[in-house]
Coordinates of C-alpha atoms in Angstrom, one line a residue:
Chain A
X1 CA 24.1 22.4 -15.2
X2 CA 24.1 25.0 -12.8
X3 CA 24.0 24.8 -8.9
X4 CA 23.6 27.6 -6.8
X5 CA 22.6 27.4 -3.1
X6 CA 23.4 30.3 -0.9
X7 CA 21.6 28.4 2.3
X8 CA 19.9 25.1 3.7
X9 CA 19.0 24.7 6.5
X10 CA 16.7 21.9 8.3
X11 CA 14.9 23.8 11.6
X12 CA 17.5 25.7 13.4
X13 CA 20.2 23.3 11.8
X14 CA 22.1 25.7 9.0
X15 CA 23.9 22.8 6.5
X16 CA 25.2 24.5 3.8
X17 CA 26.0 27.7 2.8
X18 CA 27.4 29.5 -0.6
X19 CA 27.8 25.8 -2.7
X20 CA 27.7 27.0 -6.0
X21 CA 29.2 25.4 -9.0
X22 CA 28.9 25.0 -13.0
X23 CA 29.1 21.0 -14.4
X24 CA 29.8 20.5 -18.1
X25 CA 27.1 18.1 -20.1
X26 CA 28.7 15.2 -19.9
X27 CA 30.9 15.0 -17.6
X28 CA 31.9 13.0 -14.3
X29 CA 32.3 14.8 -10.8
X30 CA 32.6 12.8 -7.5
X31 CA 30.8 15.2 -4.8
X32 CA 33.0 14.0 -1.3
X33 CA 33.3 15.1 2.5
X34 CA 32.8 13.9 6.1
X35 CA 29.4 12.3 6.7
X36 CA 27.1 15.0 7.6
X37 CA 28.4 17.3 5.5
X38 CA 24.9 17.9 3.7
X39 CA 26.5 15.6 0.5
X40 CA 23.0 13.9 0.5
X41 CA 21.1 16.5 1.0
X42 CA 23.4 18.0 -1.7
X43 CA 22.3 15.3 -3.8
X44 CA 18.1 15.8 -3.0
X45 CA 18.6 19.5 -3.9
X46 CA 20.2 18.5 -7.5
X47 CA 17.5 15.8 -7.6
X48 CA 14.3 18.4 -7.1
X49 CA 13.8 16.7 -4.1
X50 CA 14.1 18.8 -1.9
X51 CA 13.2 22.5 -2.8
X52 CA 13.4 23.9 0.8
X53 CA 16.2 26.2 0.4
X54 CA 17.7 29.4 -0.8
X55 CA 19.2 29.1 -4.4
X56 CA 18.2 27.6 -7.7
X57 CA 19.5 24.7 -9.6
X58 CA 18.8 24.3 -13.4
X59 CA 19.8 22.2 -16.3
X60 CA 19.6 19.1 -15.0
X61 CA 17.4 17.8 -17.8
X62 CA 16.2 14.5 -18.2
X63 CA 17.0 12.4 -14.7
X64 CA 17.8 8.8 -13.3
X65 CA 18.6 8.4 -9.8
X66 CA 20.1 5.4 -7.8
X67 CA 19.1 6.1 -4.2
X68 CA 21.6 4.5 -1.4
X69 CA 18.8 2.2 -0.7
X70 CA 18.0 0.8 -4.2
X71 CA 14.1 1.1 -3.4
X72 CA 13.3 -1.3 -6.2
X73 CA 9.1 -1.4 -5.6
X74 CA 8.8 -5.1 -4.0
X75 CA 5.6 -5.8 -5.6
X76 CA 7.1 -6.0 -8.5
X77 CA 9.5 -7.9 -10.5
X78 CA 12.6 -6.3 -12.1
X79 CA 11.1 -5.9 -15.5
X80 CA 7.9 -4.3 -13.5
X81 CA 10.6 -1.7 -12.2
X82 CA 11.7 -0.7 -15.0
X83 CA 8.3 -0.3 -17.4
X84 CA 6.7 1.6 -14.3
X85 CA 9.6 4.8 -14.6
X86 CA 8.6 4.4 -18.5
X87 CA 11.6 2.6 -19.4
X88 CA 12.0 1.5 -22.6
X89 CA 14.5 -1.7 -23.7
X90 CA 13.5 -3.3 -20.6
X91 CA 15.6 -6.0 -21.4
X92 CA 18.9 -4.3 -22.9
X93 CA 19.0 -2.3 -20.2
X94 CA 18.9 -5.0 -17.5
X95 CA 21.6 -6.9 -20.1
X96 CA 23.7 -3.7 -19.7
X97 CA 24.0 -4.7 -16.1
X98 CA 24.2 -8.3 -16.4
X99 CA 20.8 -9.0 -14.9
X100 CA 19.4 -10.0 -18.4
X101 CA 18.3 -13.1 -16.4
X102 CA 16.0 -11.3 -13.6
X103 CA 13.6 -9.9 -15.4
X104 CA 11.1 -11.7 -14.0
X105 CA 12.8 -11.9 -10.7
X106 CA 10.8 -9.8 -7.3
X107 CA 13.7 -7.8 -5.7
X108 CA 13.4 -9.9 -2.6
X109 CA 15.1 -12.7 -3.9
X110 CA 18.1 -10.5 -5.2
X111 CA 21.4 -9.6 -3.0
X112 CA 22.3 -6.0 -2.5
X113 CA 24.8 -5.8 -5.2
X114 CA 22.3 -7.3 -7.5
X115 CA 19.5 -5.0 -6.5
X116 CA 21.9 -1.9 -7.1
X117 CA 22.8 -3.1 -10.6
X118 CA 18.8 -3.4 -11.0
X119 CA 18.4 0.3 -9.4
X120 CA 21.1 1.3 -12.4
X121 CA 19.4 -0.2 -14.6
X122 CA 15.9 1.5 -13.9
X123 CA 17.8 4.9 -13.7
X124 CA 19.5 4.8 -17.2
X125 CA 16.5 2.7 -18.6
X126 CA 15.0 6.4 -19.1
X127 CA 18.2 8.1 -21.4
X128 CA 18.5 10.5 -18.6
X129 CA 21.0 13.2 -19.3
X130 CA 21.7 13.5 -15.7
X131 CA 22.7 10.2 -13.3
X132 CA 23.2 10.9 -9.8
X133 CA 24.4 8.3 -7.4
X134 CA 23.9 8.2 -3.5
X135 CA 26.9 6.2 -2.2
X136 CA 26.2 3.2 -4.7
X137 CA 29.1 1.2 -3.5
X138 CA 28.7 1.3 0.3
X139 CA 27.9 -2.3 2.1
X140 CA 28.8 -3.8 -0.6
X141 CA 31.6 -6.8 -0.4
X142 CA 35.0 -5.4 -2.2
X143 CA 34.9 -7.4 -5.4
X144 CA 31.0 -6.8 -5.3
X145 CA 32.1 -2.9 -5.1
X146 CA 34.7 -3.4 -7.3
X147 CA 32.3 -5.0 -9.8
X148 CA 29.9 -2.3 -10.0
X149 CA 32.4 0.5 -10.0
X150 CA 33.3 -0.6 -13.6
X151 CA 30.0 -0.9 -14.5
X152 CA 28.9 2.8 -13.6
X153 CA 32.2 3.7 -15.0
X154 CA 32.2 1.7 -18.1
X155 CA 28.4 2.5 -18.6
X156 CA 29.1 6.5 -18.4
X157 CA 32.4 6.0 -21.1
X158 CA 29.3 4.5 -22.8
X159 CA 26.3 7.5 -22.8
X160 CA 28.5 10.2 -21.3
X161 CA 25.3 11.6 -19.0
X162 CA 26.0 14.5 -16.8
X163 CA 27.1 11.8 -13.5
X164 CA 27.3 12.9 -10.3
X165 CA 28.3 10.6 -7.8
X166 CA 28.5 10.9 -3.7
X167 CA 30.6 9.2 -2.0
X168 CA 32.4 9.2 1.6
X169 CA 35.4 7.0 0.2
X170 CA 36.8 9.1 -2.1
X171 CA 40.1 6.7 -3.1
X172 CA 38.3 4.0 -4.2
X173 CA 35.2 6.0 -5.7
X174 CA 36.6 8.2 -8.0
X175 CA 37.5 5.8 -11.1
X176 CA 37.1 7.8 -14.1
X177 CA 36.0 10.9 -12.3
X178 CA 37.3 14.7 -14.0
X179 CA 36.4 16.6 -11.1
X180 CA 36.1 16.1 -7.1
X181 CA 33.7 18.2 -5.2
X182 CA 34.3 18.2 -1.1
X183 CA 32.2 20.0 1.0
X184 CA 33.6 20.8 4.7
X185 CA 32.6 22.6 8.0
X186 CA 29.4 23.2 9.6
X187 CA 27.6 24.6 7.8
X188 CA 29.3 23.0 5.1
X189 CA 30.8 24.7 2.2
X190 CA 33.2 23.7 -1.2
X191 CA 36.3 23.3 0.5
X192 CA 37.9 21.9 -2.2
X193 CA 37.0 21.5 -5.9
X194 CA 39.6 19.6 -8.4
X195 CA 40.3 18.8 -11.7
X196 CA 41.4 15.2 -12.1
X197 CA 43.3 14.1 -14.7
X198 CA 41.9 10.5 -15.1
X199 CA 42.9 7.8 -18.0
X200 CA 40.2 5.9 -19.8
X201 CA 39.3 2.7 -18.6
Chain B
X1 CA -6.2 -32.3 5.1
X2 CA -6.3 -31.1 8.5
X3 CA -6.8 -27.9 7.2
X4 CA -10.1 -29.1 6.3
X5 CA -10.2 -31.5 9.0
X6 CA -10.4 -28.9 12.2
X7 CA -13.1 -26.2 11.1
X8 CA -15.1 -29.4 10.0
X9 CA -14.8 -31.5 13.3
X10 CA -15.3 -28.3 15.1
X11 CA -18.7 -27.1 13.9
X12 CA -19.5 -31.2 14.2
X13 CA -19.0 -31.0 17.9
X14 CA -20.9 -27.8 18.2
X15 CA -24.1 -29.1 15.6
X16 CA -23.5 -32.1 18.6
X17 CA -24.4 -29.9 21.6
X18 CA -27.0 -28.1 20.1
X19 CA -28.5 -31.1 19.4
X20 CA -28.5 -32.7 22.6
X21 CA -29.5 -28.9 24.2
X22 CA -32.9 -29.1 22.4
X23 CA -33.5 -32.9 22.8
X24 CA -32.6 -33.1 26.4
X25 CA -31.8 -29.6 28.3
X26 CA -34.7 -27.9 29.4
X27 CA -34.1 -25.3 26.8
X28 CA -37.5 -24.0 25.7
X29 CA -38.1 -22.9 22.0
X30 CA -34.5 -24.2 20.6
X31 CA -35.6 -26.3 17.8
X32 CA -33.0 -29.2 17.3
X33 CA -30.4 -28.9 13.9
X34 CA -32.5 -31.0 11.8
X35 CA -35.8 -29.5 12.1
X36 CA -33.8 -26.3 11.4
X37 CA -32.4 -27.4 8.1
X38 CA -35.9 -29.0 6.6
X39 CA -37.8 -25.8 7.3
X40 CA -33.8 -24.5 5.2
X41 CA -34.9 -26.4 2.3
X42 CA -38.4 -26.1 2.5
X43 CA -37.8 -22.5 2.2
X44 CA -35.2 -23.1 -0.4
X45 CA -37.5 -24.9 -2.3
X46 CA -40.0 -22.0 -2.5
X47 CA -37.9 -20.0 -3.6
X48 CA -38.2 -17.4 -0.7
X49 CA -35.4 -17.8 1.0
X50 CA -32.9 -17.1 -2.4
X51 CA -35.5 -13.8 -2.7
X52 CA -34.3 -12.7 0.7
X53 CA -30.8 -13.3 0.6
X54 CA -30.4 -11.6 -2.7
X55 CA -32.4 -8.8 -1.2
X56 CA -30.0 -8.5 1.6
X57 CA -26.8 -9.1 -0.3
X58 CA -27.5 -6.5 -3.0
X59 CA -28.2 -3.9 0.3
X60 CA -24.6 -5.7 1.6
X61 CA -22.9 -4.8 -1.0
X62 CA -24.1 -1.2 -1.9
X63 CA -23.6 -0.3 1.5
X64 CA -20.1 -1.8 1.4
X65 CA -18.8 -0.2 -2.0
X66 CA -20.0 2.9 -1.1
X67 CA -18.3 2.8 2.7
X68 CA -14.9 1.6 1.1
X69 CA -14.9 4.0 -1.3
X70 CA -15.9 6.9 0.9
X71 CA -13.5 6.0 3.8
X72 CA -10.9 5.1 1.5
X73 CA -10.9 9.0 0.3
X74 CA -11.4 10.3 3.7
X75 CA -8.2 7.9 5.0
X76 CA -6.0 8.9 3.0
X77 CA -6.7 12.7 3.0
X78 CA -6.5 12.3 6.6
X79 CA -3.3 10.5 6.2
X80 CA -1.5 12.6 4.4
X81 CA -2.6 16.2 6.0
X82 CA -1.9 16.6 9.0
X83 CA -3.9 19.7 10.0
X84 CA -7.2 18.2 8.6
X85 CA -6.0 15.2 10.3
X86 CA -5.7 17.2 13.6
X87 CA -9.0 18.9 13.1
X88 CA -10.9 16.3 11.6
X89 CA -10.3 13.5 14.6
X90 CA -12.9 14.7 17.2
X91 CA -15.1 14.0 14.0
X92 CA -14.2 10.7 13.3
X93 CA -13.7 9.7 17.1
X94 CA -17.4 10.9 17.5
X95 CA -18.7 9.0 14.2
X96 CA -17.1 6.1 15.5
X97 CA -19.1 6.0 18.5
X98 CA -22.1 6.6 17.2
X99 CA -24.8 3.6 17.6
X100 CA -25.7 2.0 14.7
X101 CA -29.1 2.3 15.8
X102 CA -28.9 5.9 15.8
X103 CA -27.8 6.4 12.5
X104 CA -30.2 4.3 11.0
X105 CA -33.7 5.9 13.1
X106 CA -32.0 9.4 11.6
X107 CA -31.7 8.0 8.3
X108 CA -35.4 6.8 8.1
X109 CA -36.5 10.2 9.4
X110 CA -34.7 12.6 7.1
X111 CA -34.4 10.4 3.8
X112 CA -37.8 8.3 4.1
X113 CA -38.0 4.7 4.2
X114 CA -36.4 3.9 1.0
X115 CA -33.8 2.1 -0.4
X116 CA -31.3 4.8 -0.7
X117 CA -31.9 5.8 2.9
X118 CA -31.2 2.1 4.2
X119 CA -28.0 1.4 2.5
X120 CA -26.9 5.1 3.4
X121 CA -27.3 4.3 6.8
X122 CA -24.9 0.8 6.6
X123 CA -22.7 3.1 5.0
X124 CA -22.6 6.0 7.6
X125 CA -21.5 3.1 10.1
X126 CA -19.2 2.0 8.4
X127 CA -17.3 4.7 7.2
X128 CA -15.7 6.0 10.0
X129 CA -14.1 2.3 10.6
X130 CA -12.2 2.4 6.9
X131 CA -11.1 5.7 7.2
X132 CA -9.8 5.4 10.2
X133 CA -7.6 1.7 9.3
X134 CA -6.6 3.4 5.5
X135 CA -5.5 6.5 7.7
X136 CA -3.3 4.2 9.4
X137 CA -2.0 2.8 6.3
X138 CA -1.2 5.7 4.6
X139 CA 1.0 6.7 7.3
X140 CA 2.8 3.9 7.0
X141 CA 3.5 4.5 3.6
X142 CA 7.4 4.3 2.8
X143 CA 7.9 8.2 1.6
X144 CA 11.3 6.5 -0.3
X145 CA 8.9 5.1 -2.8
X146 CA 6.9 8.5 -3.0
X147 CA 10.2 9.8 -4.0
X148 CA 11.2 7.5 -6.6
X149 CA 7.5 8.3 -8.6
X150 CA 8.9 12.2 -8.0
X151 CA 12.5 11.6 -9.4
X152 CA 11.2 9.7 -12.7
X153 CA 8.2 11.8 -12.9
X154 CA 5.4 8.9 -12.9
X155 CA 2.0 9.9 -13.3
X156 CA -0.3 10.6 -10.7
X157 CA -2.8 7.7 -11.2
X158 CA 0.0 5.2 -12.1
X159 CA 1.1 6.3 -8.7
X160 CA -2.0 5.8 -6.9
X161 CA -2.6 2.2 -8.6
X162 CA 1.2 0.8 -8.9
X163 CA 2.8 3.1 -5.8
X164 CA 0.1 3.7 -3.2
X165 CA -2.4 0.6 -3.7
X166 CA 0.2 -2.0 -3.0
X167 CA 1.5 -0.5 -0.3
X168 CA -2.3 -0.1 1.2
X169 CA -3.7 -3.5 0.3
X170 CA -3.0 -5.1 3.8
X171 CA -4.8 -2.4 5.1
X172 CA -8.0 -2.4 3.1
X173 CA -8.0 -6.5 3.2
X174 CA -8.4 -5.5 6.9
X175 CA -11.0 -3.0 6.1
X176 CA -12.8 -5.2 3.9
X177 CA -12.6 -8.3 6.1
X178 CA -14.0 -6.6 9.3
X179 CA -16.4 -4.5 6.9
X180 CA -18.0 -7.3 5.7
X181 CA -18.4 -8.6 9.1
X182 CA -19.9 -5.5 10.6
X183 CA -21.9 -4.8 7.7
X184 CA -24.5 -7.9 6.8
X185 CA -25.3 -7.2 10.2
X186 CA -26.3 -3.6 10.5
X187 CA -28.1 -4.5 7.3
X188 CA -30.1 -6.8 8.9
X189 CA -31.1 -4.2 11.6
X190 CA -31.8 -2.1 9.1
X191 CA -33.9 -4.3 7.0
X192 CA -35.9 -5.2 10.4
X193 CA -37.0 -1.3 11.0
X194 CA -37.6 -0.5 7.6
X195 CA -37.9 -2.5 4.3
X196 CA -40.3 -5.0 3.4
X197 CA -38.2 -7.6 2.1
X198 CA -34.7 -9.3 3.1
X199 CA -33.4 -11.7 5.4
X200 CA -33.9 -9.2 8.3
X201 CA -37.8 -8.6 7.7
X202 CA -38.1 -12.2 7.2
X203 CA -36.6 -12.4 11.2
X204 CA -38.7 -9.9 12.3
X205 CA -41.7 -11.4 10.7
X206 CA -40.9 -15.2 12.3
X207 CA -40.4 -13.3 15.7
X208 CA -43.8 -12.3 15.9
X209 CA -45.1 -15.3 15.3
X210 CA -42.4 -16.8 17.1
X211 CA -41.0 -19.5 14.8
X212 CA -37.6 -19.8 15.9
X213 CA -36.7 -22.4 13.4
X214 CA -37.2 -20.1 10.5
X215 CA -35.4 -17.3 12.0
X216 CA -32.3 -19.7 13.0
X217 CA -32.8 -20.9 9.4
X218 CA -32.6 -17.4 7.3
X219 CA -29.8 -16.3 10.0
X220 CA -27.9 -19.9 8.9
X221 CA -28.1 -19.6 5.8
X222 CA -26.6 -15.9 5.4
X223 CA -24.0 -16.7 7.6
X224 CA -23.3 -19.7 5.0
X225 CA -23.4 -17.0 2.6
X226 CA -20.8 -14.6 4.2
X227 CA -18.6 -17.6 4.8
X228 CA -18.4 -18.5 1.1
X229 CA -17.6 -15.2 -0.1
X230 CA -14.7 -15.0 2.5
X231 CA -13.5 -18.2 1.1
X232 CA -14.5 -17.6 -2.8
X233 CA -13.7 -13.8 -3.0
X234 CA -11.6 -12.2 -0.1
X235 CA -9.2 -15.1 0.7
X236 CA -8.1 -15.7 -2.7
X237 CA -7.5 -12.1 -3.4
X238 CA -5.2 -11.4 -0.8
X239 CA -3.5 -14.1 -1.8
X240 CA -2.5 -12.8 -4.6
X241 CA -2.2 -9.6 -2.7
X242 CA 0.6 -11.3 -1.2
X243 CA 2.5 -13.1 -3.7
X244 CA 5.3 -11.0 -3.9
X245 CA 5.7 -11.2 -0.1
X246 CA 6.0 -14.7 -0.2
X247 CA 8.8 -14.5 -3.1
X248 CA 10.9 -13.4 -1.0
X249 CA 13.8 -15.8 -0.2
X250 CA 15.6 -13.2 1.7
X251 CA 15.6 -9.5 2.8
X252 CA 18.4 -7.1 2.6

């Protein structure tokens, strides 16, 4: 995959400038940095989201995205989430994240943690190629956190997508992470892009 | 039970006073409830008061598919653009105050008196009402949903019916609740200037012979009529509309 964006700005407002960078298929990269660093809007470029800027992004592939909020559609039940993105295994993939007992559950009735895990499932319910996550442990309780951490984790070990995960809480968010992206300054830029040596779970 | 219990003893008490206002106020031409509901049956019975309704009702709902569907379009266009939104305003703000009676003479003159002409007319005064509550709705849409259908690429009518219409249906219950109000009515209007059948000739026809029983009769029985849809069609639907509403056992 290949990320290239010379500039973004929103209105007069320049966010970030020369963020360019290669990721192997496959492979695990925690994108950090001070909030309003542009990680999120980082995130929307990568997603095709957001197409307002100068640069190009390519080889992203086949996508799933877990959005911050996990804007499940509350009108419908878990299953429902998950056929409407044209899912397939509804049920295995809510298993994978030990929902296997909401299907028929409306998101309303489930805690955040539990709507996250649902928000995961609908994402890899697709085979994407490409996962990105938008700060999927924040406001969560630590064991809840924790939890979840191992799933994403345990689930990538599992169908080694492309992940790329945002975080602002880089030491407990980088579990099996290779690489660690932070952007700094205003407008931000890479100001720091490592290798990690990481052992398997 | 007292959810059956208060509209009940409610339209008791005012079938009461309307009763003692044509026995004993000096209240001339107000003939009392029950003479009112034999000259019901008796037209029942003939069969001419069934013709007339159905008349009316077919109109009713012509005029109201084709205004939902119209101002439906024209709401959410408007909703989403906000340059035709910006120019198209003045239009709406002026179609909105248009009279009904207006509409309807215009109608007649340009189109003939014909069917098509009549239930155009309902429509044209009812469309700028829809559009302007879908409009609203469509505003309100959550754009974080609008992005999830981007991301995982659904397609553009599963988006409309699974993204977009839930998201709306408060909206057009509103519409359709309010439309079916406004609507019977300026049906009846226009079935008084010109058709030849319908519970709003039959009015004009009692008024100029001044039967006031018949004419409280035919406008009794529609409203009877209106009533039970609300109860058999609308209510249960948004019910279901809302279903997943009432799921809920808390919010995040």
């Amino acid at each position: 995959m290949h990320i290239e964006i010379q500039r973004k700005s929103f209105g007069q407002r320049h966010v970030l400038r020369d963020v360019t960078f290669d990721l192997d298929p496959g492979s695990f990269t925690v994108i950090t940095g001070p909030s309003g660093s542009g990680k999120t809007t980082l995130l929307r470029i990568i997603a095709g989201l957001d197409d307002d800027y100068a640069g190009s992004v390519s080889g992203v592939g086949r996508l799933g995205v877990v959005f911050q909020e996990p804007r499940l559609l509350p009108w419908m039940t878990v299953g429902g989430n998950i056929e409407i993105v044209g899912g397939t295994a509804i049920r295995d993939a809510l298993t994978a994240v030990g929902l296997e007992d909401d299907i028929n559950t409306f998101p309303r009735a489930l805690s955040l943690g539990m709507a996250r895990r649902a928000a995961l499932a609908r994402a890899l319910s697709i085979g994407p190629e490409t996962l990105l996550l938008d700060e999927p442990f924040v406001s969560l309780d630590e064991a809840t956190a924790n939890e979840m951490r191992k799933l994403v984790a345990g689930l990538w070990h599992k169908h080694r997508f492309t992940c790329v995960l945002v975080t602002h809480a880089v030491a407990a968010d980088r579990m099996a992470a290779q690489r660690l992206i932070r952007l700094e300054g205003a407008p931000a830029t890479i100001a720091e892009d490592l290798r990690l040596v990481t052992s398997s779970p | 039970m007292s959810r059956w219990l208060w509209p009940i003893g409610s339209l008791a008490v005012l079938a009461g006073i309307w009763w003692l206002a044509a026995h004993f106020a000096p209240v001339r031409n107000l003939p009392p409830p029950e003479q009112v509901f034999a000259v019901m049956i008796e037209e029942a019975q003939s069969g001419e008061l069934f013709r007339h309704i159905a008349a009316t009702l077919a109109r009713v709902v012509a005029a109201f598919v084709l205004a939902m569907g119209i101002g439906t379009a024209i709401g959410i266009f408007l909703g989403r653009s906000a340059t035709a939104n910006r120019f198209f305003d003045s239009w709406l703000i002026f179609a909105l105050n248009m009279p009904a009676l207006v509409t309807i003479v215009l109608c007649y003159v340009w189109f003939g008196l014909t069917e098509a002409a009549a239930v155009l007319a309902v429509a044209i005064n009812k469309i700028p009402n829809v559009a302007v509550t879908i409009r609203e709705g469509t505003r309100a849409l959550d754009p974080g949903f609008d992005e999830v259908a981007q991301v995982f690429r659904i397609a553009p009518l599963k988006r409309l019916t699974a993204i977009v219409y839930p998201q709306l249906e408060p909206y057009i219950a509103a519409a359709v609740r309010s439309g079916l109000a406004l609507i019977w009515k300026i049906v009846l209007v226009v079935e008084l200037l010109g058709r030849s059948n319908g519970v709003g000739f039959q009015i004009q026809l009692y008024f100029q012979n001044f039967d006031i029983a018949r004419i409280l009769a035919y406008a009794l029985a529609f409203v009877i009529v209106v009533q039970l849809i609300e109860w058999l069609l609308i209510r249960p639907w948004e019910r279901h509309a809302r279903r997943w509403r009432l799921e809920a056992s808390h919010a995040y």
